[in-house]
C-alpha cells in the first residue's frame, strides 16, 4: 500500500489560538477518507493548512504528500503537485472569465510540471467534455469566476475546476453545505469520476448525507482539534444517529 | 500592432529588470542647441522647410507660452522643470530624406523590430506590387508611422491607403503636401493658448502623424503611430491631427516607449481629432513610457493635451487609454460634443506603481441635443503610486436630452499608495441626465489564495485580478493591442505584492 498523504502530530494556530492539537492521519493512494465533526472542531483549518493558506501557522508536526514535505511548499507548488481544495466559500473574481481562469490555472500547473500548455482550442475541447459529464451548461465558462453564481453553481464550479485540473488529492471543504439533492449528486459524481488507484480525497463534511453518494473508505471524527475516532463507512451512520456528543463520549 | 504581442517575450530576453523597453539605440543624432527661444523655433521650422504661416503660428504660440504659468492644480508633485536645459530637436542623422524603407538606417529598423514593430516586414506585407497583400495568418495589417525622437522615420502601407483616398503620413509631410488641410484644422480643437503645455507644443512640435479619411470611407486597417524617445536630455513634442470626413470611420492606435535614463524627460504632445457628420474616430493608446526606477529616479513627464471635436451630427469619438508608464501622467482626453446626437466615450486604465503619479481623466462638453457620453475609468495604485481621476462633465443649457454615465473604480495594492477621484459635474440643462458611480477596493487575500490554490503564482494572480478589474476598458481595445495591454498590466505590477 503506498501512501498519498501522511499527517503526523500536526498542530496549528490561527491568530495565536491553537485550533489543531495533534492530528495523525494516513490516506493511502486510491482511498477516499471522510472527516466529520461539529462546528469549530478544526475541519476547515485542517483544509487550509494542507493548502498552505497564510495566517494558518503550523506549530508542530509534519505533512508528507507522496513523499514530499508538503508544508515546505508554496500554495501554488502544492496545487501543481496535485493538491486541490474545493472551497467552502468559493471566491468571486470580477471580470475574470471562468474559461480564462481555468485555462490559466491549468497551464500554470502544467508548466510547473514541465508539461506542454494547452492552447485555447485544446482547452475548450477538454472543458466541454468534462462539463458534459457533469451535466453543466457550457455558458458557465463565459461568466466571471463565481460572480453572480448561486451557492449551488459555485459548488458545481469548484467541481468543474477539480475535474479539469484532475488532482491527485482532492480536499472538499463542506462542499455539500447548502446544496439541494441534485447539486449534491453532481458534486458526488465529480468526485466519483476521479476515483481510481492514483487518486485520493479528503471529504470534509458536517453531515452524513454526502457520504451516501461518495462512499468513503474511512471515516474520521474530528473534535476539538483531534481525531477522536476512526472507522469504516458505518461510523458516519452512527454519528448521524447518535450525534457527535455521544460518539465523543 | 501585429507583432507587439511578441514584444514582451522578445525584449524580455534582451534586457534585465522590470522595464523591457529601456535599451538605447546607438545612432548618430543631430541636435538643435539646448534651450528654448525664437531662434530654436526658427531652426525647427527651417529644418522642416515649413511655410511662413506655420512659423508665424509657432512664434505666436511661443509668445503666449512665455506669458503663461505652469499649471499646479494637478495632484502631482515634481521639482521645477528647467525648460532651457533640454533639446527641442533631435533627429537621427541621415544623408537625405529616405524615399523608401530601403534607405532608412538599418539601426532604426532594428530598433523598431526590437520593440516588436517590424517596419520592414510590414512594408513587404504591404506589397507594393500587390503580391504580398495577403496579411500573415490571423493578423490584420496595421499601417505604422514610426516617430523617433523629433522625426517620423517611416510610414507603412501608404500606397494602399492612398488608393482609398486616405492620407496617412507624418505631420511634417502633410504640411508640405496638404497645407490647406493642415492650415484649416491645426489648432482648431486645441488652440495655441489652450494651456501651458499645449502652447509649448504649438511652439516646438517636431513631428507626429496626420490622418485624413475622405467622405464615406471606412479605413480598411488600423492606423498606428509608434513614438520612441531615444536621445538623452530630449523632449518629445509630437502633434497628431486626425480628420474624419462625413460618414467615415477610422481606428487609430498609439504606442510609446523610451530608454531607461536617470534623468526626467519631457513629453508634451497635442492630439486633435475632428469628426464630421456621421463619422467615427476610435483612438486607442497604450502608453508605456519609462516610469522611472523604484525610487523615482528618471522617467518621462507626460503632459499631454488630447481633444476631439464631434463637429457633425451623429459623429462619435471614442478614447481608450491604457496608461502604464511615465513618472508623471497629466492627461485628459476630451470630447466636445457639438453635433446633435454625437457620442463621446472615454475608457481608461491607469496604473501607478513605485513612485509613479497619474492625474488623468476626461472632459465631456455636451453642446448639441441628445448628445451622449460614457466614462469608464479604472485606476490601479501599487507601491507608493498616486492615482487621481479628474473629470469634468459640462452640459450646456441647449444640450437637451444629453446623457452622461460615469464610472470610476479604484483598486489599491499594498498600503502605501493612494487613489483619488475628483469628478466635476456642471449641468445647466433640466432635461439632461448625469450619473456617476465610484468604487474603491483592494485585492483581497482570499482572492489571491484562491488563485494560488489553483496553481497561479502570486504575480500571475495579481495580473489576472487586475485584468479582470480592467476588463470593461480592455475590451474596447483592438484585439492585438488588448493582448499587449494585458501583459503590460501584469509587468507594470511586478514586485507590487509580497
XYZ file of C-alpha atoms in Angstrom:
747
model
C 0.000 0.000 0.000
C 1.537 3.310 -0.994
C 0.648 6.476 0.828
C -0.791 9.650 -0.703
C -0.962 11.816 2.400
C 0.578 11.370 5.801
C -0.110 13.771 8.661
C 1.878 13.328 11.871
C 1.369 15.235 15.102
C 0.050 18.290 13.288
C -0.637 21.330 15.418
C -1.725 24.661 14.011
C -2.816 28.026 15.321
C -4.802 30.929 13.912
C -4.090 34.371 15.363
C -2.243 32.742 18.237
C -5.102 30.417 19.104
C -4.368 26.715 18.761
C -7.002 25.008 16.628
C -5.370 21.726 15.568
C -3.993 19.872 18.555
C -2.054 16.933 17.219
C -3.556 15.254 14.197
C -2.361 11.927 12.848
C -3.860 10.721 9.627
C -2.762 8.463 6.800
C -4.554 8.419 3.465
C -3.374 5.620 1.175
C -3.462 6.056 -2.588
C -6.829 5.294 -4.106
C -8.796 5.884 -0.915
C -11.440 8.414 -0.012
C -11.496 9.483 3.625
C -14.250 11.486 5.264
C -13.587 13.920 8.076
C -16.636 14.654 10.144
C -17.030 16.893 13.115
C -19.091 19.593 14.753
C -18.723 23.296 14.017
C -15.490 24.742 15.304
C -13.725 21.404 15.550
C -10.951 22.475 13.140
C -12.154 20.887 9.897
C -11.683 23.964 7.708
C -8.425 24.830 9.472
C -7.097 21.417 8.504
C -8.103 22.043 4.882
C -6.418 25.458 4.810
C -3.252 24.198 6.498
C -2.963 21.458 3.882
C -3.465 24.002 1.080
C -0.990 26.460 2.636
C -3.142 29.460 3.419
C -1.427 32.451 5.010
C -2.305 33.065 8.638
C -2.620 29.369 9.464
C 0.520 28.775 11.441
C 1.838 25.255 11.841
C 3.377 24.956 15.296
C 4.308 21.274 15.291
C 4.193 18.106 13.232
C 4.757 17.215 9.617
C 2.782 16.502 6.496
C 4.077 14.336 3.700
C 2.410 14.290 0.297
C 3.644 11.491 -1.941
C 6.921 11.574 -0.073
C 7.369 15.366 -0.334
C 7.374 17.764 2.596
C 4.050 19.480 1.885
C 4.444 22.207 4.488
C 7.636 23.462 2.844
C 5.825 24.153 -0.427
C 4.113 27.367 -1.610
C 0.364 27.063 -2.211
C 0.845 27.076 -5.986
C 3.516 24.378 -5.745
C 1.107 22.210 -3.780
C -1.501 22.792 -6.468
C 0.916 21.795 -9.205
C 1.893 18.696 -7.224
C -1.770 17.691 -7.302
C -3.426 19.083 -4.164
C -6.836 20.580 -4.869
C -9.049 22.339 -2.346
C -12.737 22.751 -3.115
C -13.580 25.852 -1.085
C -16.438 26.051 1.334
C -16.985 29.630 0.147
C -15.654 29.921 -3.412
C -14.229 33.374 -4.068
C -15.532 35.806 -6.701
C -13.109 37.242 -9.257
C -14.983 40.059 -11.028
C -14.201 40.469 -14.721
C -12.113 37.294 -14.871
C -13.787 34.889 -17.282
C -14.257 31.377 -15.977
C -12.705 29.815 -19.065
C -9.718 32.144 -18.917
C -9.232 31.426 -15.225
C -9.414 27.686 -15.709
C -7.023 27.691 -18.619
C -4.565 29.971 -16.816
C -4.655 27.694 -13.781
C -4.372 24.513 -15.799
C -1.456 25.864 -17.814
C 0.303 27.209 -14.727
C 0.166 23.717 -13.261
C 1.224 22.061 -16.485
C 4.130 24.470 -16.799
C 5.232 23.736 -13.241
C 5.189 20.028 -14.055
C 7.107 20.527 -17.296
C 4.128 19.538 -19.449
C 3.150 21.391 -22.629
C 0.494 24.065 -22.223
C -2.913 23.736 -23.824
C -3.983 26.273 -26.417
C -7.467 27.769 -26.358
C -8.938 25.158 -28.701
C -7.471 22.163 -26.892
C -8.638 23.581 -23.615
C -12.183 24.217 -24.800
C -12.451 20.695 -26.128
C -11.334 19.300 -22.804
C -13.576 21.640 -20.806
C -16.655 20.884 -22.867
C -16.163 17.161 -22.448
C -15.894 17.461 -18.663
C -18.885 19.748 -18.450
C -20.986 17.342 -20.420
C -20.105 14.598 -17.978
C -21.054 16.858 -15.080
C -24.256 17.997 -16.785
C -23.192 21.627 -16.581
C -24.274 24.249 -19.121
C -21.435 25.488 -21.326
C -22.487 29.061 -20.641
C -20.828 28.799 -17.221
C -17.453 29.042 -18.969
C -18.279 32.507 -20.231
C -19.244 34.027 -16.913
C -16.956 35.743 -14.426
C -15.427 33.382 -11.861
C -18.216 32.778 -9.323
C -19.653 36.256 -9.945
C -23.410 36.196 -9.574
C -23.370 32.422 -9.152
C -25.901 30.864 -6.773
C -24.489 28.814 -3.905
C -25.110 25.616 -5.846
C -23.490 26.995 -9.006
C -20.394 27.997 -7.078
C -20.004 24.483 -5.736
C -20.543 22.988 -9.164
C -17.909 25.345 -10.481
C -15.498 24.013 -7.865
C -16.226 20.510 -9.087
C -15.662 21.576 -12.683
C -12.287 23.018 -11.727
C -11.444 19.823 -9.929
C -12.447 17.742 -12.942
C -10.266 19.830 -15.263
C -7.254 20.038 -13.007
C -7.507 16.302 -12.211
C -5.721 16.466 -8.864
C -4.134 13.530 -7.067
C -5.533 14.643 -3.743
C -8.847 16.483 -3.542
C -9.883 18.163 -0.309
C -13.579 19.022 -0.245
C -14.332 21.530 2.480
C -18.045 21.192 3.254
C -18.777 21.219 -0.425
C -22.177 19.744 0.379
C -23.347 22.581 2.608
C -26.317 24.440 1.214
C -26.796 22.091 -1.726
C -30.050 20.534 -2.862
C -30.093 16.873 -3.730
C -29.453 17.413 -7.464
C -26.434 19.598 -6.865
C -25.205 17.139 -4.271
C -25.320 14.371 -6.858
C -23.301 16.452 -9.314
C -20.634 17.026 -6.679
C -20.586 13.324 -5.845
C -20.425 12.320 -9.500
C -17.496 14.681 -9.953
C -15.535 13.039 -7.159
C -16.550 9.509 -8.102
C -15.471 10.094 -11.689
C -11.945 10.796 -10.467
C -11.751 7.763 -8.203
C -9.010 5.356 -9.110
C -5.756 3.897 -7.819
C -3.899 7.234 -8.243
C -6.497 9.493 -6.653
C -7.330 10.170 -3.027
C -9.794 12.510 -1.399
C -10.458 14.073 1.978
C -14.157 14.798 2.177
C -14.848 17.228 4.992
C -18.466 17.322 5.944
C -20.835 18.069 8.723
C -23.495 15.665 7.603
C -23.656 12.076 6.602
C -25.844 12.886 3.587
C -22.970 13.412 1.100
C -21.441 10.100 2.119
C -24.432 8.248 0.698
C -23.189 9.397 -2.688
C -19.442 9.390 -2.100
C -18.918 6.224 -0.122
C -15.726 6.678 1.883
C -13.143 4.035 2.659
C -12.576 5.504 6.098
C -14.364 7.982 8.350
C -12.580 10.110 10.960
C -14.245 12.122 13.676
C -12.574 15.457 14.425
C -13.464 17.090 17.716
C -11.545 19.844 19.489
C -8.676 19.715 17.008
C -8.031 15.979 17.412
C -9.220 12.869 15.625
C -11.093 11.047 18.336
C -12.348 8.071 16.396
C -11.803 6.408 13.064
C -13.758 3.661 11.383
C -15.403 2.405 8.224
C -18.362 3.985 6.409
C -20.712 2.714 9.109
C -19.203 5.229 11.553
C -20.851 8.033 9.568
C -24.254 6.428 10.105
C -23.588 6.003 13.781
C -22.703 9.704 14.020
C -25.866 10.656 12.219
C -27.960 8.639 14.647
C -26.187 9.339 17.926
C -24.661 12.778 17.361
C -21.095 13.969 17.980
C -21.605 14.291 21.713
C -22.359 10.590 22.145
C -19.600 9.430 19.833
C -17.084 11.687 21.502
C -18.032 10.491 24.923
C 0.041 46.411 -33.959
C 0.618 42.812 -35.041
C 3.977 41.902 -33.657
C 3.568 43.852 -30.481
C 2.283 40.753 -28.765
C 5.720 39.289 -29.211
C 7.458 42.390 -27.971
C 7.435 41.386 -24.402
C 8.979 37.974 -24.911
C 11.496 39.313 -27.391
C 12.668 42.253 -25.416
C 12.377 40.477 -22.096
C 15.189 38.216 -23.114
C 17.299 41.191 -24.122
C 17.066 43.351 -21.044
C 17.007 42.788 -17.341
C 14.705 44.391 -14.842
C 11.090 45.461 -14.900
C 11.099 47.797 -17.884
C 11.755 45.799 -21.016
C 11.950 48.639 -23.479
C 14.745 50.555 -21.771
C 17.506 49.951 -24.305
C 19.159 52.782 -26.198
C 19.771 52.881 -29.917
C 23.301 53.911 -30.765
C 22.737 56.218 -33.667
C 24.289 59.467 -34.712
C 21.907 62.227 -33.778
C 21.639 65.794 -34.878
C 20.577 68.183 -32.142
C 19.483 71.765 -32.132
C 21.341 73.644 -29.401
C 19.888 73.242 -25.924
C 17.301 75.712 -24.772
C 14.165 77.382 -25.973
C 13.964 80.726 -27.782
C 12.760 82.151 -31.077
C 15.930 81.042 -32.817
C 15.331 77.438 -31.880
C 11.798 77.680 -33.213
C 13.089 79.194 -36.444
C 15.663 76.396 -36.601
C 12.986 73.715 -36.259
C 10.778 75.398 -38.816
C 13.689 75.740 -41.252
C 14.734 72.115 -40.750
C 11.250 71.111 -41.716
C 11.145 73.524 -44.639
C 7.917 74.938 -43.351
C 5.856 77.680 -44.958
C 5.935 81.123 -43.436
C 2.418 80.902 -41.936
C 3.410 77.944 -39.803
C 6.482 79.678 -38.467
C 4.308 82.649 -37.565
C 1.856 80.259 -35.903
C 4.664 78.759 -33.841
C 6.076 82.116 -32.827
C 2.656 83.283 -31.734
C 2.336 80.160 -29.593
C 5.753 80.820 -28.093
C 4.770 84.384 -27.232
C 1.653 83.104 -25.486
C 3.598 80.400 -23.683
C 6.101 82.869 -22.288
C 3.280 84.698 -20.539
C 1.759 81.511 -19.118
C 2.380 79.758 -15.849
C 2.865 76.044 -15.467
C -0.365 74.587 -14.072
C -0.177 73.474 -10.455
C -3.698 72.242 -9.836
C -3.000 68.588 -10.636
C -2.301 66.176 -7.783
C 1.255 65.550 -8.938
C 4.484 66.730 -7.397
C 7.779 67.279 -9.171
C 10.676 69.677 -8.948
C 10.548 72.688 -11.292
C 11.350 71.840 -14.903
C 14.158 73.858 -16.436
C 12.850 74.417 -19.934
C 16.177 75.867 -21.039
C 18.066 72.701 -20.168
C 16.621 70.416 -22.820
C 16.988 69.750 -26.509
C 13.925 70.578 -28.536
C 15.086 68.960 -31.698
C 16.911 65.654 -32.075
C 16.919 63.671 -35.256
C 18.833 60.641 -36.468
C 21.440 61.848 -38.943
C 20.679 60.798 -42.469
C 22.210 61.800 -45.760
C 18.931 62.789 -47.313
C 15.302 62.172 -46.507
C 14.782 58.461 -47.199
C 12.423 57.824 -50.070
C 11.673 54.218 -49.212
C 12.303 51.829 -46.370
C 15.428 50.563 -48.136
C 17.006 53.915 -47.444
C 16.061 54.001 -43.776
C 19.019 53.476 -41.443
C 19.095 49.744 -40.617
C 19.833 50.648 -36.995
C 16.448 52.344 -36.811
C 14.691 49.419 -38.409
C 16.370 47.142 -35.898
C 15.153 49.351 -33.043
C 11.563 49.022 -34.140
C 11.996 45.335 -34.695
C 13.278 45.018 -31.160
C 10.208 46.856 -29.991
C 8.068 44.456 -31.963
C 7.261 46.909 -34.749
C 8.927 45.355 -37.791
C 8.532 48.151 -40.276
C 10.346 46.222 -42.960
C 8.188 43.124 -42.667
C 5.093 45.212 -42.795
C 6.350 47.045 -45.810
C 6.824 43.719 -47.529
C 3.332 42.729 -46.464
C 2.088 45.959 -47.937
C 3.352 44.571 -51.205
C 3.965 47.494 -53.496
C 3.473 45.081 -56.387
C 0.415 43.593 -54.744
C 1.962 40.168 -54.340
C 2.261 40.400 -50.598
C -1.101 41.970 -49.916
C -2.374 38.957 -48.042
C -1.735 39.566 -44.385
C 0.125 36.989 -42.343
C -2.067 34.319 -40.855
C -4.503 35.623 -38.296
C -3.081 39.097 -38.330
C -4.819 42.132 -39.609
C -2.485 44.539 -41.327
C -1.662 47.710 -39.437
C -0.198 50.779 -41.022
C 2.535 52.299 -38.898
C 4.031 55.763 -38.661
C 7.230 55.500 -36.639
C 8.346 58.637 -34.835
C 11.888 58.538 -33.463
C 12.743 61.478 -31.208
C 11.766 64.518 -33.285
C 11.123 62.972 -36.682
C 8.972 60.428 -38.418
C 11.322 57.781 -39.808
C 8.898 55.669 -41.763
C 5.260 55.246 -42.620
C 3.997 51.962 -43.973
C 1.062 50.975 -46.181
C 0.854 54.479 -47.596
C 0.221 53.424 -51.163
C -2.547 51.037 -50.318
C -4.257 53.681 -48.222
C -3.875 56.249 -50.968
C -5.999 54.058 -53.231
C -8.888 54.765 -50.857
C -8.053 58.441 -50.783
C -6.814 58.159 -47.227
C -3.918 60.353 -46.226
C -1.668 58.847 -43.562
C 1.719 60.475 -43.180
C 3.853 62.432 -40.792
C 2.566 65.875 -39.998
C 5.744 67.375 -41.491
C 4.913 65.735 -44.786
C 1.300 66.844 -44.524
C 2.445 70.425 -44.094
C 4.281 70.097 -47.432
C 1.732 68.096 -49.378
C -1.626 69.052 -47.882
C -1.077 72.537 -46.474
C -4.714 73.527 -46.965
C -5.969 70.738 -44.699
C -3.317 71.350 -42.051
C -3.901 75.067 -42.067
C -7.661 74.630 -41.804
C -7.613 72.245 -38.870
C -4.358 72.717 -36.951
C -5.206 74.344 -33.632
C -8.929 74.257 -34.384
C -9.613 71.947 -31.430
C -6.660 72.750 -29.201
C -5.745 76.399 -29.844
C -2.187 77.574 -29.272
C -3.030 79.221 -25.979
C -5.211 76.405 -24.647
C -2.889 75.540 -21.807
C 0.749 75.808 -20.834
C 1.850 72.509 -22.335
C -0.272 72.859 -25.460
C 1.282 76.279 -26.049
C 4.751 74.812 -25.601
C 3.902 72.038 -28.038
C 2.498 74.503 -30.579
C 5.756 76.414 -30.497
C 8.161 73.498 -30.831
C 6.289 70.457 -32.143
C 8.575 68.469 -34.348
C 6.623 65.577 -35.759
C 3.613 63.380 -35.335
C 1.001 61.816 -37.520
C -1.566 63.223 -39.868
C -4.668 61.350 -40.953
C -7.441 62.336 -43.313
C -10.245 59.908 -44.098
C -12.387 61.063 -47.025
C -16.162 61.151 -47.060
C -17.852 57.798 -46.624
C -14.611 55.792 -46.430
C -14.160 53.128 -43.831
C -10.424 52.868 -43.233
C -9.558 49.255 -44.161
C -6.911 48.774 -41.487
C -5.810 50.052 -38.116
C -3.573 53.073 -38.332
C -0.925 53.449 -35.705
C 1.896 55.648 -34.596
C 4.750 54.356 -32.543
C 6.578 57.011 -30.572
C 10.071 56.403 -29.348
C 12.194 58.819 -27.364
C 15.837 57.792 -27.728
C 18.182 60.754 -27.335
C 19.304 61.972 -23.931
C 18.025 65.240 -22.437
C 15.494 65.499 -25.195
C 11.854 66.364 -25.048
C 9.391 64.910 -27.470
C 6.673 67.223 -28.716
C 4.550 65.459 -31.214
C 1.447 66.751 -32.828
C -1.224 64.497 -34.209
C -4.137 65.627 -36.301
C -6.900 63.290 -37.415
C -9.784 64.384 -39.579
C -12.649 62.026 -40.340
C -14.830 63.468 -43.049
C -18.583 62.852 -43.195
C -19.619 59.228 -42.816
C -16.091 57.868 -42.477
C -14.549 55.553 -39.887
C -11.040 55.158 -38.561
C -9.419 53.270 -35.713
C -6.088 54.675 -34.655
C -3.547 53.267 -32.194
C -0.710 54.939 -30.413
C 2.167 53.259 -28.615
C 5.180 54.715 -26.887
C 8.393 53.683 -25.113
C 11.663 55.261 -24.074
C 15.086 54.118 -22.826
C 15.817 53.903 -19.125
C 17.636 57.049 -18.086
C 18.222 58.533 -14.661
C 17.041 61.980 -15.745
C 13.488 63.054 -16.340
C 12.454 63.685 -19.905
C 9.553 65.798 -21.020
C 6.886 64.608 -23.395
C 4.263 67.218 -24.225
C 2.041 66.106 -27.059
C -1.082 67.520 -28.595
C -3.644 65.368 -30.347
C -6.573 66.908 -32.196
C -9.431 64.874 -33.618
C -12.207 66.189 -35.813
C -15.225 64.057 -36.663
C -17.674 65.445 -39.168
C -21.255 64.289 -39.683
C -21.779 60.567 -39.043
C -18.039 59.980 -38.758
C -16.418 57.805 -36.087
C -12.909 58.045 -34.692
C -11.660 55.411 -32.317
C -8.386 56.414 -30.703
C -6.510 53.901 -28.553
C -3.338 54.474 -26.590
C -1.047 52.080 -24.820
C 1.301 54.437 -23.033
C 4.411 52.742 -21.780
C 6.962 55.493 -21.387
C 9.782 54.685 -18.991
C 8.267 55.120 -15.497
C 11.489 55.722 -13.576
C 13.049 53.347 -11.083
C 11.611 52.180 -7.759
C 12.964 55.288 -6.031
C 11.527 57.685 -8.572
C 14.775 58.424 -10.417
C 14.257 59.143 -14.077
C 11.130 58.544 -16.077
C 9.087 60.537 -18.520
C 6.983 63.539 -17.574
C 3.962 63.036 -19.747
C 1.959 66.243 -20.130
C -0.450 65.660 -22.932
C -3.436 67.501 -24.360
C -5.844 65.333 -26.323
C -9.155 66.603 -27.501
C -11.705 65.562 -30.046
C -14.400 67.635 -31.670
C -17.588 65.867 -32.671
C -18.482 68.599 -35.115
C -21.144 66.872 -37.149
C -24.440 65.334 -36.135
C -24.245 61.692 -35.037
C -20.476 61.745 -35.023
C -18.601 59.722 -32.456
C -15.212 59.915 -30.786
C -14.028 57.165 -28.517
C -10.845 57.386 -26.453
C -9.361 54.265 -24.938
C -6.173 54.566 -22.969
C -4.003 52.171 -21.021
C -1.515 54.235 -19.081
C 1.178 52.080 -17.520
C 4.306 54.155 -17.951
C 5.683 57.640 -17.216
C 6.833 59.078 -13.917
C 4.039 61.633 -14.185
C 0.961 61.420 -16.330
C -1.116 64.554 -16.824
C -3.666 63.853 -19.445
C -7.371 64.429 -20.047
C -8.524 63.179 -23.450
C -11.726 65.091 -24.008
C -14.705 65.353 -26.327
C -16.573 68.409 -27.449
C -19.982 67.095 -28.398
C -21.126 69.837 -30.711
C -23.154 67.907 -33.279
C -26.627 66.786 -32.265
C -26.747 63.151 -31.149
C -22.978 62.960 -31.160
C -21.304 60.479 -28.826
C -18.178 60.744 -26.695
C -16.528 57.838 -24.899
C -13.570 57.588 -22.556
C -12.279 54.247 -21.360
C -9.192 54.419 -19.213
C -6.883 52.193 -17.245
C -4.145 53.968 -15.337
C -1.563 52.131 -13.273
C 0.816 53.740 -10.852
C 3.460 51.618 -9.169
C 6.556 52.561 -7.164
C 6.739 56.385 -7.251
C 4.606 56.967 -10.305
C 1.960 59.677 -10.239
C -1.011 59.933 -12.529
C -3.589 62.672 -12.709
C -5.788 61.679 -15.589
C -9.377 61.706 -16.688
C -11.534 63.342 -19.295
C -13.750 66.257 -20.113
C -17.066 65.863 -21.868
C -18.629 69.051 -23.166
C -22.243 68.488 -24.125
C -23.350 71.219 -26.509
C -25.628 69.541 -29.073
C -29.015 67.995 -28.380
C -29.275 64.366 -27.299
C -25.542 64.068 -27.003
C -24.307 61.102 -25.022
C -21.096 60.369 -23.173
C -19.726 57.387 -21.300
C -16.749 57.486 -18.962
C -15.246 54.330 -17.518
C -12.080 54.873 -15.522
C -10.089 52.178 -13.748
C -7.254 53.359 -11.563
C -4.791 50.918 -10.043
C -2.342 52.051 -7.402
C 0.516 49.955 -6.098
C 3.785 50.621 -4.299
C 3.789 54.314 -3.448
C 1.891 55.239 -6.583
C -0.649 58.042 -6.528
C -3.555 57.853 -8.895
C -6.109 60.598 -9.431
C -9.142 60.543 -11.657
C -10.085 64.090 -12.568
C -13.051 64.541 -14.834
C -15.441 67.188 -15.979
C -18.907 66.691 -17.417
C -20.338 70.005 -18.576
C -23.812 70.214 -20.028
C -24.737 73.471 -21.704
C -28.257 74.922 -21.451
C -29.135 73.916 -25.014
C -27.969 70.297 -24.760
C -31.497 68.983 -24.324
C -31.722 65.283 -23.667
C -27.986 64.977 -23.036
C -26.873 61.952 -21.057
C -23.710 61.028 -19.272
C -22.723 57.936 -17.389
C -19.511 57.923 -15.390
C -17.972 55.027 -13.543
C -14.719 55.407 -11.618
C -13.237 52.382 -9.938
C -10.026 52.329 -7.957
C -8.022 49.316 -6.923
C -5.369 49.516 -4.233
C -2.471 47.090 -3.872
C -0.488 47.475 -0.662
C -0.890 50.194 1.946
C 1.424 52.992 0.801
C -0.407 54.004 -2.354
C -3.255 56.392 -2.926
C -6.359 56.705 -5.079
C -8.305 59.918 -5.537
C -11.414 60.729 -7.510
C -12.227 64.318 -8.417
C -15.329 64.479 -10.588
C -16.711 67.852 -11.629
C -20.271 67.920 -12.913
C -21.780 71.129 -14.298
C -25.281 70.646 -15.563
C -27.145 73.665 -16.915
C -29.901 71.757 -18.660
C -33.003 70.400 -16.933
C -33.638 67.636 -19.442
C -30.135 66.206 -19.148
C -29.291 63.150 -17.113
C -25.946 62.638 -15.432
C -24.957 59.535 -13.498
C -21.791 58.980 -11.503
C -20.677 55.794 -9.782
C -17.434 55.247 -7.935
C -15.870 52.367 -6.018
C -12.596 51.734 -4.255
C -11.433 48.230 -3.475
C -8.413 46.165 -2.596
C -7.173 42.860 -3.885
C -8.415 40.616 -1.143
C -6.234 37.980 0.487
C -8.875 35.345 -0.209
C -8.806 36.154 -3.937
C -5.041 35.721 -4.048
C -5.163 32.486 -2.096
C -7.945 31.131 -4.285
C -5.845 31.743 -7.394
C -2.689 30.323 -5.852
C -4.538 27.206 -4.730
C -5.370 26.682 -8.397
C -1.687 26.891 -9.311
C -1.114 30.568 -10.157
C 1.894 32.353 -8.717
C 1.149 35.412 -6.648
C 2.139 37.722 -9.500
C 0.087 35.795 -12.036
C -2.833 36.048 -9.627
C -2.456 39.811 -9.290
C -2.191 40.122 -13.069
C -5.356 38.116 -13.537
C -7.332 40.008 -10.916
C -6.166 43.366 -12.253
C -7.019 42.377 -15.796
C -10.451 41.336 -14.591
C -10.825 44.695 -12.894
C -9.945 46.448 -16.157
C -11.950 44.197 -18.434
C -14.574 46.755 -19.420
C -11.815 49.013 -20.704
C -9.553 46.389 -22.278
C -12.408 45.013 -24.355
C -12.602 48.392 -26.088
C -9.073 47.975 -27.448
C -8.444 46.415 -30.842
C -7.714 42.773 -30.149
C -3.984 42.647 -30.814
C -3.469 45.703 -28.664
C -5.577 44.227 -25.887
C -3.250 41.246 -25.633
C -0.262 43.526 -25.309
C -2.032 45.692 -22.771
C -2.902 42.705 -20.611
C 0.699 41.582 -20.444
C 1.804 45.129 -19.810
C -0.508 45.442 -16.821
C 0.999 42.359 -15.268
C 4.558 43.538 -15.933
C 3.866 47.013 -14.553
C 2.792 45.492 -11.280
C 5.757 43.163 -10.892
C 7.061 43.270 -7.368
C 3.988 45.061 -6.078
C 2.882 42.197 -3.840
C 4.553 40.212 -1.120
